[in-house]
């Protein structure tokens, strides 16, 4: 088969995700890799890649094979894979700054500048983006806890970080170039937030320009099911530093509870020297980490407190106390977590005794001594230190519900010890229709640990308990979420939001293209269905 | 679980998973997907290293043509094989990660307008 300039065959019979908790069977002949085509100008390269995406969609339709663009493979769920062909887009890394002629006057008259816009292809990693932006004196506005994901993958699964006054990564996106059919590719942005000028969309050569809030909000978190995301327009900002204030053990008392439920920082002054009166420093990122096996919910035992980290945003300067390089020596290996899982799975009831000791032993490895240091966003959220096989689940809850949920987890952990630790991050609610950070302030409660039977049993019990107590929650699309069904999904997001998302997908993709971009995960969640027809307006 | 079962489980675990991994990394970023079987090779040396595998030449993008990381994994099975054959057969799994080719940031809107294209059909609600 003769392939267009920029497409290579990349046969894979099966593929395992980064954290090695599932392996997906594939159609080997349907897997491809895209590269930046060898052509003289950046515009020709970009447009040829658009044609290559269209070629792939045509291939999928003609061969009746499903396709999925794969990001960095960080997802723990099968949301981003298919039993058809995977398309490796990680080499697509063209990026562009924009001059004012490329931006609509409405955007600029609102006091914004083209200087803070950055357009990049889908394969750009977050670390790559940072490498492009920081030398230009710019920074991305939000990041996950690590920077290894691709921009399109991180966006499409709602990577959240902990920017409690800004939001998750999708909030940084103001325009999308979507390839939605063998003969169609569109520029999409909000009607309420127009950005691109006709000159920009002409440069792309799109077949349509769509200004619609509902369409845009649906496409933001759509895990690769709205066609191929070719380009992403991001709002960035002047380079800034994040100053780190953290304490290893803070008793779980009123100060911490007020922090979690009302984002009130004042109760922490005893434990952290926070710059609350300094107008040049804004609280930006909040993380709380809990070892469930060393947690005293009464707050009486200060040795059984929680780790609190607050990052304050401040203008960039060159003379700042940098984060220390990782200490040399041994760390746990790529196989350690897999080994622990295998042992625990074979120990039966003995694992109940072994798990707390094991977690207590490994818990200190989760921390670096960064209190008092500062760093750019790339220095703060750099490569992940999780190695090899791991499990991670995350639920989104309203931050007011955190103390209740922690009480339930504490009780459950007494009966069924969780082989891992808990992390809480707080994120401003998203506008993405199916963004899992959907509460006004979403507390993202993460369960990180060894993959295995004990972990899955623990997670199942938590999910059941939340439902029994009628505590509203959502599930991270890219983390362990094997309990997600159509019924649960509709309960989490509401009928209107799910139907709106389906309508948007139906509007953007015709039936043959929708089939190319469906997968088993979507079928399980009812997201491959036709939208429910809108009720006829009353005359 | 009896002590025998516990030891058996440990041996099983060791046999099923890599027990020694060495990674050399410059930047944790690759131009391809993780765990791509096309970027991994099982290499074999024979007769105490007298017969070595040929050098691997990864098909990285010629415009950058650099590696960002190499990972070498020895499993418990590889160790056993070397032990049983007294070093006559030695195996290792080698994976590599090509550095992504990242063209310099281009700036749009600097020069004259782009060549004329069919004008975009703009639709607003």
Tab-separated table of N, CA and C in Angstrom, chain A residues 16-21 73-74 76 146 326-341 362 365-366 382-392 448-451, chain B residues 17-26 28 34-35 69-74:
chain	number	residue	atom	x	y	z
A	16	UNK	N	0.076	-2.059	25.306
A	16	UNK	CA	-0.118	-1.934	26.757
A	16	UNK	C	0.083	-0.482	27.158
A	17	UNK	N	-0.768	0.009	28.041
A	17	UNK	CA	-0.663	1.422	28.441
A	17	UNK	C	0.552	1.647	29.331
A	18	UNK	N	0.853	2.915	29.597
A	18	UNK	CA	2.080	3.255	30.308
A	18	UNK	C	2.134	2.616	31.695
A	19	UNK	N	1.002	2.585	32.369
A	19	UNK	CA	0.997	2.059	33.737
A	19	UNK	C	0.723	0.558	33.790
A	20	UNK	N	0.668	-0.049	32.613
A	20	UNK	CA	0.638	-1.503	32.468
A	20	UNK	C	-0.526	-2.169	33.194
A	21	UNK	N	-1.663	-1.491	33.242
A	21	UNK	CA	-2.795	-2.146	33.893
A	21	UNK	C	-3.814	-2.697	32.892
A	73	UNK	N	-0.404	7.623	26.225
A	73	UNK	CA	-0.756	6.327	26.793
A	73	UNK	C	-0.783	6.320	28.313
A	74	UNK	N	-1.070	7.479	28.916
A	74	UNK	CA	-1.081	7.557	30.371
A	74	UNK	C	-2.395	7.069	30.973
A	76	UNK	N	-5.386	5.099	32.425
A	76	UNK	CA	-5.546	3.805	33.080
A	76	UNK	C	-6.798	3.089	32.559
A	146	UNK	N	2.261	16.070	36.419
A	146	UNK	CA	3.454	15.733	35.653
A	146	UNK	C	3.297	16.319	34.255
A	326	UNK	N	16.858	15.352	42.025
A	326	UNK	CA	16.606	14.103	42.748
A	326	UNK	C	17.891	13.549	43.359
A	327	UNK	N	17.773	13.070	44.599
A	327	UNK	CA	18.959	12.548	45.282
A	327	UNK	C	19.440	11.284	44.580
A	328	UNK	N	20.758	11.119	44.463
A	328	UNK	CA	21.252	9.882	43.847
A	328	UNK	C	21.011	8.700	44.786
A	329	UNK	N	21.122	7.530	44.261
A	329	UNK	CA	20.928	6.334	45.095
A	329	UNK	C	19.846	5.462	44.512
A	330	UNK	N	19.235	4.681	45.349
A	330	UNK	CA	18.226	3.724	44.878
A	330	UNK	C	16.827	4.309	44.945
A	331	UNK	N	15.998	3.887	44.052
A	331	UNK	CA	14.568	4.159	44.154
A	331	UNK	C	13.874	2.834	43.870
A	332	UNK	N	12.564	2.811	44.042
A	332	UNK	CA	11.896	1.548	43.729
A	332	UNK	C	11.902	1.350	42.218
A	333	UNK	N	11.909	0.107	41.795
A	333	UNK	CA	12.137	-0.201	40.390
A	333	UNK	C	10.875	-0.234	39.556
A	334	UNK	N	11.054	-0.381	38.255
A	334	UNK	CA	9.918	-0.441	37.344
A	334	UNK	C	8.999	-1.614	37.674
A	335	UNK	N	9.548	-2.628	38.286
A	335	UNK	CA	8.758	-3.830	38.533
A	335	UNK	C	8.232	-3.913	39.966
A	336	UNK	N	8.596	-2.936	40.810
A	336	UNK	CA	8.261	-3.069	42.227
A	336	UNK	C	6.760	-3.171	42.472
A	337	UNK	N	6.005	-2.247	41.871
A	337	UNK	CA	4.568	-2.243	42.144
A	337	UNK	C	3.898	-3.502	41.594
A	338	UNK	N	4.371	-3.965	40.439
A	338	UNK	CA	3.834	-5.204	39.879
A	338	UNK	C	4.129	-6.388	40.783
A	339	UNK	N	5.334	-6.369	41.353
A	339	UNK	CA	5.734	-7.443	42.263
A	339	UNK	C	4.853	-7.432	43.518
A	340	UNK	N	4.637	-6.234	44.052
A	340	UNK	CA	3.786	-6.111	45.251
A	340	UNK	C	2.384	-6.647	44.954
A	341	UNK	N	1.870	-6.262	43.767
A	341	UNK	CA	0.526	-6.726	43.394
A	341	UNK	C	0.458	-8.252	43.377
A	362	UNK	N	6.621	2.653	52.117
A	362	UNK	CA	6.819	3.311	50.823
A	362	UNK	C	6.357	4.778	50.820
A	365	UNK	N	8.566	7.843	50.139
A	365	UNK	CA	9.111	7.980	48.781
A	365	UNK	C	8.270	8.928	47.918
A	366	UNK	N	7.031	9.202	48.371
A	366	UNK	CA	6.148	10.055	47.579
A	366	UNK	C	6.531	11.526	47.689
A	382	UNK	N	7.148	18.247	36.885
A	382	UNK	CA	7.993	17.651	35.848
A	382	UNK	C	7.626	16.179	35.647
A	383	UNK	N	8.579	15.380	35.212
A	383	UNK	CA	8.220	13.988	34.890
A	383	UNK	C	7.742	13.233	36.126
A	384	UNK	N	6.808	12.346	35.923
A	384	UNK	CA	6.237	11.606	37.033
A	384	UNK	C	7.261	10.658	37.631
A	385	UNK	N	7.147	10.391	38.932
A	385	UNK	CA	8.079	9.451	39.544
A	385	UNK	C	7.468	8.062	39.726
A	386	UNK	N	6.262	7.867	39.145
A	386	UNK	CA	5.688	6.525	39.172
A	386	UNK	C	6.418	5.668	38.147
A	387	UNK	N	6.884	4.525	38.561
A	387	UNK	CA	7.630	3.649	37.665
A	387	UNK	C	6.885	2.328	37.524
A	388	UNK	N	6.741	1.897	36.272
A	388	UNK	CA	6.160	0.590	36.024
A	388	UNK	C	4.676	0.512	36.337
A	389	UNK	N	4.280	-0.672	36.735
A	389	UNK	CA	2.855	-0.984	36.913
A	389	UNK	C	2.275	-0.227	38.107
A	390	UNK	N	1.158	0.425	37.910
A	390	UNK	CA	0.557	1.186	39.005
A	390	UNK	C	-0.945	1.261	38.779
A	391	UNK	N	-1.646	1.632	39.830
A	391	UNK	CA	-3.088	1.836	39.713
A	391	UNK	C	-3.402	3.230	40.205
A	392	UNK	N	-4.340	3.871	39.554
A	392	UNK	CA	-4.773	5.177	40.028
A	392	UNK	C	-6.221	5.374	39.623
A	448	UNK	N	-3.999	6.284	44.703
A	448	UNK	CA	-2.813	5.845	43.963
A	448	UNK	C	-2.150	4.689	44.687
A	449	UNK	N	-1.902	3.604	43.978
A	449	UNK	CA	-1.271	2.475	44.653
A	449	UNK	C	-0.944	1.353	43.701
A	450	UNK	N	-0.811	0.178	44.273
A	450	UNK	CA	-0.471	-0.997	43.474
A	450	UNK	C	-1.735	-1.514	42.791
A	451	UNK	N	-1.594	-1.901	41.527
A	451	UNK	CA	-2.717	-2.506	40.803
A	451	UNK	C	-2.935	-3.910	41.363
B	17	UNK	N	7.936	-10.728	35.974
B	17	UNK	CA	8.197	-9.300	35.790
B	17	UNK	C	9.692	-9.064	35.676
B	18	UNK	N	10.037	-7.930	35.079
B	18	UNK	CA	11.442	-7.570	34.962
B	18	UNK	C	12.024	-7.362	36.337
B	19	UNK	N	13.211	-7.850	36.580
B	19	UNK	CA	13.740	-7.670	37.922
B	19	UNK	C	14.925	-6.737	37.939
B	20	UNK	N	15.384	-6.298	36.782
B	20	UNK	CA	16.462	-5.310	36.766
B	20	UNK	C	16.270	-4.436	35.541
B	21	UNK	N	16.073	-3.166	35.792
B	21	UNK	CA	15.874	-2.238	34.685
B	21	UNK	C	16.880	-1.104	34.809
B	22	UNK	N	17.563	-0.824	33.753
B	22	UNK	CA	18.463	0.332	33.734
B	22	UNK	C	17.997	1.271	32.641
B	23	UNK	N	17.810	2.518	33.014
B	23	UNK	CA	17.318	3.484	32.027
B	23	UNK	C	18.288	4.654	31.949
B	24	UNK	N	18.618	5.016	30.754
B	24	UNK	CA	19.392	6.248	30.535
B	24	UNK	C	18.441	7.205	29.842
B	25	UNK	N	18.226	8.364	30.442
B	25	UNK	CA	17.256	9.297	29.876
B	25	UNK	C	17.817	10.704	29.900
B	26	UNK	N	17.605	11.419	28.823
B	26	UNK	CA	17.957	12.842	28.820
B	26	UNK	C	16.699	13.651	29.097
B	28	UNK	N	12.416	13.208	29.377
B	28	UNK	CA	11.339	12.211	29.425
B	28	UNK	C	10.272	12.594	28.408
B	34	UNK	N	4.193	5.122	24.064
B	34	UNK	CA	4.875	4.279	25.031
B	34	UNK	C	4.600	2.800	24.712
B	35	UNK	N	5.521	1.946	25.074
B	35	UNK	CA	5.364	0.496	24.887
B	35	UNK	C	5.082	0.094	23.438
B	69	UNK	N	16.050	8.338	25.274
B	69	UNK	CA	16.296	7.366	26.345
B	69	UNK	C	16.473	5.960	25.789
B	70	UNK	N	17.159	5.156	26.583
B	70	UNK	CA	17.330	3.732	26.283
B	70	UNK	C	17.075	2.974	27.575
B	71	UNK	N	16.306	1.910	27.495
B	71	UNK	CA	16.011	1.103	28.676
B	71	UNK	C	16.431	-0.340	28.407
B	72	UNK	N	17.171	-0.888	29.320
B	72	UNK	CA	17.599	-2.286	29.195
B	72	UNK	C	16.992	-3.066	30.356
B	73	UNK	N	16.299	-4.128	30.018
B	73	UNK	CA	15.614	-4.913	31.045
B	73	UNK	C	16.105	-6.348	31.034
B	74	UNK	N	16.446	-6.839	32.216
B	74	UNK	CA	16.771	-8.262	32.388
B	74	UNK	C	15.709	-8.878	33.277
